[in-house]
Amino acid sequence: MRHFDYARAESPQQAVAAHGSDRDAAFLAGGTTLLDLVKLDVMQPQKVVDINGVDLTTIERLDDGRLRIGAMVTNTALARDERVVEDYAVLSQALLAGASTQLRNKATTGGNIMQRVRCPYFRDGVSACNKREPGSGCAAIGGVNRTVHAVLGTSDACIATHPSDMCVAMAAIGATVEVQGPEGSREIDFGDFHLLPGDTPAREHALEPGELITHVVLEAPIHGSRSAYLKLRDRQSYQFALASSAVIVRMDGDIIREARVAMGGVGTKPWRAPEVEAALKDRTASEALFANAARLAFEKATAYSQNGYKIPLGQQAIVRNLSDLTAA
Amino acid sequence: MSDKQHSIIGAGVPRIDGPDKLAGRANYAADNLPADMAYGYGVFSTIAKGKVARIKVDEAKRMPGVIDIFHHGHFPSLYRTPSSFAQGNKVEETRLPFEDERVYYEGQFVALVVADSFENARAAARHVEVEYAAESAVANLAQGLDDNGTQAGSGNHSRGDAPGAFEDAAASIDVTYHTPVETHNPMEMHASVAYWDAQGNLTIYDASQGVVVERNALSKIFAIAPERITVHAPYIGSGFGSKLWTWPHAVATAAVAREVERPVQLVVPRQQMFTTTGHRPETRQRMRLATDANGRLVSLRHESINTTSFTDQYVETCGSVTKSLYSCPNLTVSHATTQVNRGTPTSMRAPGAAPGLFALESAIDEMALAAGVDPVQFRLDNYAERDESQDLDFSSNHIVEATKQAAERFGWHDRNPQIGSMREGREIVGYGMAACNWEALKRPCDARVSLRADGTAFASCATQDIGTGTYTIVAQAVSDVTGIPIDRITVKLGDSSYPDGPISGGSWATATTLPAIAGAARNALDEMKRYATGDNGVFAGASSDELDVVDGGLRNAGGKQVSFAEILDAARYGSADGEAHTEAADSQYSYRSFGAHFVEVRWDPGISHLRVSRVVSAIDVGRVINETTARNQVEGAVVMGIGMGLFEATEYDERNGRPVNNDYAEYVVPVHADQPEIDVILLDYPDLAFNEYGARGIGEIGITGLSAAIGNAVHHATGKRIRELPITLDKLMDDVPQAQSA
């Protein structure tokens, strides 16, 4: 069998120390991505640092109203947390729209942020893939790209979507990622955490080697707001989004005072759409307004051989979500 | 058989194998771990066409635990099986594993590592270096037609003058349908565990829907007598046809087990279950239909082409139902194949009929619209009253009643035929329907039944229970004949050393097995009566004719009743045994099953969301043997039909022929949340011309026609006629942006 070193950490400090700055080391949380990709021989960590013994499982309300979530809080626990259900419905719904019950019971908050793309050409270990083997090309362009490939934020090097639902909700809510590394702790704005593929799709996030996500801090809920996650896919469950929207609105009568919109299934990262938000702000809710605003999100979209439908579908995900949320 | 005894037939007896499955006591192929077992792991081709130019195993061979590494330059010499259905030694892929250096499809075995653990075998497999001389692959049906045209298929039929009648008709359509490759994807992986004893006898545990045929095929391949091979498959985690015939992995496992002189286990990874264990092929079907001024079919042509491999011809007989479902004097059905670089296709639930009725029943809907007739009425007007393709009467045909009953239950009369006219909130409701149909088959069968001194019964037959309930209905048949309660009957299946039974396919296991079981049980009863009336018997001196079988015992005219156990005890015998052989169905009638599906879909254009919301199916399969398992078969087939209609397709990269969506996440089948309200009506008219139980089999008919009913409902809701499965949401959207050509 393929041998690797295994260490079990009891604290973030221990975990970081055990990991070091070794690029061939990997943290093991729920394992729903890592074990999968190791079995497929797509990831070959030489060292695995198990962080399931690290106590990062609490959710706490900070004095400034923000919600601080431990990286090892499971997707199930987060989705069912009363404060999340009350104040961040969009997050609870997004989590429950993802994966299956068994996977959500294992998957963690930090791990969900770190999950890797579902592009079959990345996962097959054979095809050209700049993520897996930089410089080899992108087989998805011109190949089978109907479901898990993006129309926003793509490059000639990579078109895979970021698969997470949770992250789309977090992108809409606004959040800070707290990390600990060999050089100490730092914070990364959620919007800066995931990187566009550009010419370097193998580089997927802002973490330096050896840095560990310890918490995600959600921005304080917008007083008087409503939120929802709408996920569109072929089957009703257990499929990654073809297109999804996370929407938060604060209404004043039928006027939208504030809107936050993010999208999944269409972008190479969890896709916040500030141009849509700006177009909605202080405007009277109407289907025509929603349609015009949603169109703005896709002005720079690129259709590939099989996924052009995501451009209208993504707009539908925004329009319907807004329509339901703003209905009296 | 008294009416009272017959009450067990048709009853919803719970599965007798259920407790073992729930408790984990049911051993599937890969659960067998004989002592000193080694593990195999395959190296699979990463090109779809070409040659293995060089294979380097030195480094891999030095890895921990590796016992040997086999490939085309290092593999025992075997023989091909003639692959005859009649001889019972059929395989779908006749090429032997590692026969030469040629690669015919992606995911073909090019090497096999044997090591002391699964992990070591897999790790070493990843260090086998294979250099290929790749050639340009034929990646799909269209490329196959361009590259090498077609080969004539089988199952063709012609009567009258279809082209001539088409020209003169009042209304006509000429449309082409396309169905993609679908992959069976049973939950249980294909797996084999094989070992040879010192005398050269082979034992193999295999995920098999046909232990006898596998034994016979292996007998040919290893050139040893069938008696020296035992194939075990007591439990199968479903197969849907993919486990009917022996695939290369089972041959390879048996071969290398002999070489390394240890038991070897090989499990086919999920990814290669898309390549080397069969699939339903891609089809293109041209349908030309025409009616007279009264809406009667006057011309029907069904021309089908399916993909096959370069090593074997598999014909998907899409027109098999078209020959006889509708009355039409001028009719042509033809099948052809085109070769592509994929593994050999095989039967998948309702082979031929499932894709064939998508085309036929969609086309009938189109024809009805063109003729201006309601689709239900059109079918009622045109259903055949006898099998015009064979010039035979049907043994029993209640399709008119099935159609009318299902229409009534569904509420077809509420349908507004106007496209898109039925709305509920944001959703547009569509109603569609289709006929379903499947040939009823019955094969030769042997069986054995023992009535034992402890009051129990034992029945055995070398057929299989593939999760459908065969164990249970065999027990019901034994109970029916002997009066012994179900919980005192042991049924053993899935072992080639039992009396020869049928493959579990074609929906023929029930009709084939039960008469043989009943015959064996009656022969055991005759033996029991001889013991009872013999010198030491409890009814010594009486005539067997005077004895009735009552509740697991015999009773004479005087009312004296003695249990089988007491009879055997008195005669000092351990058991009364019976065997029986029953023959294939005769050709006195055309034996077919019939039915109709009615489907409601809901289309929400605002979010391009399509779902099947309601299904009513009326099924005429002769007598229902077990209400619970029968209903389960139809419900499961309806769900599978929803998958076929909306989701399922194995996607091949057109540039190199590689199957891309080769896992459970990306190959989309329905989940629980996709399952609508399903209302199954079982007509339950015994077909006593077919067999003594009047049962015709129920495994496949439920999937036939279902995807067409969905497509017809989608057309009613959206006005869009989707002639290419699956009906995914992007096909229903308007103004979809296209990729800029690079």
PDB file of C-alpha atoms in Angstrom, chain A residues 1-3 38-41 118 120-121 123-124 126-128 138-144 146-148 230 232-240 242 287 302-313 316-317 320 323-324, chain B residues 46 63-64 106 117 119-120 122-123 126-127 271 426 604-611 646-647 651-656 658 660-661 663-671 673-674 728-730 733-740:
ATOM      1  CA  MET A   1       0.000   0.000   0.000  1.00  0.00           C
ATOM      2  CA  ARG A   2       0.992   3.609  -0.323  1.00  0.00           C
ATOM      3  CA  HIS A   3       2.559   4.654   2.965  1.00  0.00           C
ATOM      4  CA  VAL A  38      -6.496   9.666  -2.239  1.00  0.00           C
ATOM      5  CA  LYS A  39      -8.391   6.533  -3.226  1.00  0.00           C
ATOM      6  CA  LEU A  40      -8.580   7.863  -6.770  1.00  0.00           C
ATOM      7  CA  ASP A  41      -4.813   8.497  -6.611  1.00  0.00           C
ATOM      8  CA  ARG A 118     -15.718  17.852  -9.134  1.00  0.00           C
ATOM      9  CA  PRO A 120     -14.221  14.542 -13.934  1.00  0.00           C
ATOM     10  CA  TYR A 121     -11.090  15.333 -15.892  1.00  0.00           C
ATOM     11  CA  ARG A 123     -10.637  13.290 -10.874  1.00  0.00           C
ATOM     12  CA  ASP A 124      -9.764  10.710 -13.545  1.00  0.00           C
ATOM     13  CA  VAL A 126      -5.365  10.685 -16.724  1.00  0.00           C
ATOM     14  CA  SER A 127      -6.797  13.559 -18.746  1.00  0.00           C
ATOM     15  CA  ALA A 128      -5.154  16.912 -19.295  1.00  0.00           C
ATOM     16  CA  CYS A 138      -7.759  21.586 -19.758  1.00  0.00           C
ATOM     17  CA  ALA A 139      -9.682  18.638 -21.169  1.00  0.00           C
ATOM     18  CA  ALA A 140     -12.981  20.085 -19.961  1.00  0.00           C
ATOM     19  CA  ILE A 141     -12.819  22.855 -22.564  1.00  0.00           C
ATOM     20  CA  GLY A 142     -14.353  21.243 -25.622  1.00  0.00           C
ATOM     21  CA  GLY A 143     -15.145  18.101 -23.641  1.00  0.00           C
ATOM     22  CA  VAL A 144     -17.990  17.011 -21.395  1.00  0.00           C
ATOM     23  CA  ARG A 146     -22.516  20.327 -18.908  1.00  0.00           C
ATOM     24  CA  THR A 147     -22.795  20.003 -15.136  1.00  0.00           C
ATOM     25  CA  VAL A 148     -19.796  20.965 -13.012  1.00  0.00           C
ATOM     26  CA  LEU A 230     -32.226  28.305  -4.193  1.00  0.00           C
ATOM     27  CA  LEU A 232     -31.271  24.190  -9.335  1.00  0.00           C
ATOM     28  CA  ARG A 233     -30.136  20.794 -10.544  1.00  0.00           C
ATOM     29  CA  ASP A 234     -31.246  17.811 -12.590  1.00  0.00           C
ATOM     30  CA  ARG A 235     -32.405  15.636  -9.719  1.00  0.00           C
ATOM     31  CA  GLN A 236     -33.922  16.830  -6.470  1.00  0.00           C
ATOM     32  CA  SER A 237     -31.083  15.869  -4.162  1.00  0.00           C
ATOM     33  CA  TYR A 238     -27.482  14.665  -4.081  1.00  0.00           C
ATOM     34  CA  GLN A 239     -26.221  16.634  -7.030  1.00  0.00           C
ATOM     35  CA  PHE A 240     -23.971  19.652  -7.276  1.00  0.00           C
ATOM     36  CA  LEU A 242     -26.153  23.506 -12.007  1.00  0.00           C
ATOM     37  CA  GLU A 287     -39.953  40.967 -11.895  1.00  0.00           C
ATOM     38  CA  THR A 302     -18.538  32.583 -21.341  1.00  0.00           C
ATOM     39  CA  ALA A 303     -20.547  29.665 -22.704  1.00  0.00           C
ATOM     40  CA  TYR A 304     -18.642  26.431 -23.286  1.00  0.00           C
ATOM     41  CA  SER A 305     -19.637  23.545 -25.529  1.00  0.00           C
ATOM     42  CA  GLN A 306     -22.348  22.103 -23.253  1.00  0.00           C
ATOM     43  CA  ASN A 307     -23.010  24.646 -20.501  1.00  0.00           C
ATOM     44  CA  GLY A 308     -24.352  27.760 -22.219  1.00  0.00           C
ATOM     45  CA  TYR A 309     -27.729  27.054 -20.594  1.00  0.00           C
ATOM     46  CA  LYS A 310     -26.226  28.055 -17.245  1.00  0.00           C
ATOM     47  CA  ILE A 311     -26.296  31.694 -18.336  1.00  0.00           C
ATOM     48  CA  PRO A 312     -30.106  31.875 -18.422  1.00  0.00           C
ATOM     49  CA  LEU A 313     -30.451  29.285 -15.640  1.00  0.00           C
ATOM     50  CA  GLN A 316     -33.513  32.320 -13.210  1.00  0.00           C
ATOM     51  CA  ALA A 317     -32.007  31.238  -9.896  1.00  0.00           C
ATOM     52  CA  ARG A 320     -36.957  33.391  -8.535  1.00  0.00           C
ATOM     53  CA  SER A 323     -39.243  37.097  -6.268  1.00  0.00           C
ATOM     54  CA  ASP A 324     -40.029  34.725  -3.402  1.00  0.00           C
TER      55      ASP A 324
ATOM     56  CA  THR B  46      -6.380   4.770 -20.683  1.00  0.00           C
ATOM     57  CA  MET B  63       6.570  -3.568  -4.287  1.00  0.00           C
ATOM     58  CA  PRO B  64       5.445  -5.020  -0.954  1.00  0.00           C
ATOM     59  CA  GLU B 106     -11.029   2.590 -22.590  1.00  0.00           C
ATOM     60  CA  SER B 117      -3.735  -7.405   0.264  1.00  0.00           C
ATOM     61  CA  GLU B 119      -4.050  -2.138  -0.762  1.00  0.00           C
ATOM     62  CA  ASN B 120      -0.801  -3.661  -1.955  1.00  0.00           C
ATOM     63  CA  ARG B 122      -3.846  -1.427  -5.889  1.00  0.00           C
ATOM     64  CA  ALA B 123      -0.629   0.393  -5.034  1.00  0.00           C
ATOM     65  CA  ARG B 126      -0.545   2.153 -10.099  1.00  0.00           C
ATOM     66  CA  HIS B 127       3.131   1.502 -10.672  1.00  0.00           C
ATOM     67  CA  GLN B 271     -15.209   3.385 -12.852  1.00  0.00           C
ATOM     68  CA  ARG B 426     -46.111  28.687 -11.553  1.00  0.00           C
ATOM     69  CA  ASP B 604     -41.815  25.376 -13.921  1.00  0.00           C
ATOM     70  CA  PRO B 605     -40.448  27.532 -16.750  1.00  0.00           C
ATOM     71  CA  GLY B 606     -39.328  30.282 -14.356  1.00  0.00           C
ATOM     72  CA  ILE B 607     -36.591  28.032 -12.991  1.00  0.00           C
ATOM     73  CA  SER B 608     -36.512  25.453 -15.797  1.00  0.00           C
ATOM     74  CA  HIS B 609     -37.563  22.769 -13.370  1.00  0.00           C
ATOM     75  CA  LEU B 610     -39.094  19.531 -14.611  1.00  0.00           C
ATOM     76  CA  ARG B 611     -40.323  16.735 -12.440  1.00  0.00           C
ATOM     77  CA  LEU B 646     -34.868  12.495 -17.297  1.00  0.00           C
ATOM     78  CA  PHE B 647     -31.338  11.778 -16.144  1.00  0.00           C
ATOM     79  CA  GLU B 651     -21.210  10.658 -21.489  1.00  0.00           C
ATOM     80  CA  TYR B 652     -18.230   9.835 -23.696  1.00  0.00           C
ATOM     81  CA  ASP B 653     -15.665  12.414 -24.664  1.00  0.00           C
ATOM     82  CA  GLU B 654     -16.126  12.636 -28.418  1.00  0.00           C
ATOM     83  CA  ARG B 655     -12.430  13.364 -28.870  1.00  0.00           C
ATOM     84  CA  ASN B 656     -11.141  10.093 -27.410  1.00  0.00           C
ATOM     85  CA  ARG B 658     -13.474   8.006 -22.736  1.00  0.00           C
ATOM     86  CA  VAL B 660     -16.417  10.811 -18.373  1.00  0.00           C
ATOM     87  CA  ASN B 661     -19.220  10.728 -15.807  1.00  0.00           C
ATOM     88  CA  ASP B 663     -19.236   7.498 -10.816  1.00  0.00           C
ATOM     89  CA  TYR B 664     -22.379   7.635  -8.695  1.00  0.00           C
ATOM     90  CA  ALA B 665     -22.147  11.399  -8.278  1.00  0.00           C
ATOM     91  CA  GLU B 666     -22.062  12.310 -11.952  1.00  0.00           C
ATOM     92  CA  TYR B 667     -24.037   9.437 -13.477  1.00  0.00           C
ATOM     93  CA  VAL B 668     -27.404  10.709 -12.362  1.00  0.00           C
ATOM     94  CA  VAL B 669     -30.137   8.268 -11.355  1.00  0.00           C
ATOM     95  CA  PRO B 670     -33.280   9.195  -9.409  1.00  0.00           C
ATOM     96  CA  VAL B 671     -32.984   9.651  -5.667  1.00  0.00           C
ATOM     97  CA  ALA B 673     -36.796  12.902  -3.607  1.00  0.00           C
ATOM     98  CA  ASP B 674     -37.397  12.347  -7.331  1.00  0.00           C
ATOM     99  CA  THR B 728     -32.699  17.373 -19.299  1.00  0.00           C
ATOM    100  CA  LEU B 729     -33.737  20.905 -18.458  1.00  0.00           C
ATOM    101  CA  ASP B 730     -31.333  22.531 -20.921  1.00  0.00           C
ATOM    102  CA  MET B 733     -34.941  26.065 -22.301  1.00  0.00           C
ATOM    103  CA  ASP B 734     -35.272  28.756 -24.932  1.00  0.00           C
ATOM    104  CA  ASP B 735     -32.463  30.906 -26.320  1.00  0.00           C
ATOM    105  CA  VAL B 736     -29.580  28.967 -24.809  1.00  0.00           C
ATOM    106  CA  PRO B 737     -26.296  30.722 -25.625  1.00  0.00           C
ATOM    107  CA  GLN B 738     -23.918  28.629 -27.678  1.00  0.00           C
ATOM    108  CA  ALA B 739     -20.172  28.374 -27.212  1.00  0.00           C
ATOM    109  CA  GLN B 740     -18.061  30.672 -29.365  1.00  0.00           C
TER     110      GLN B 740
END
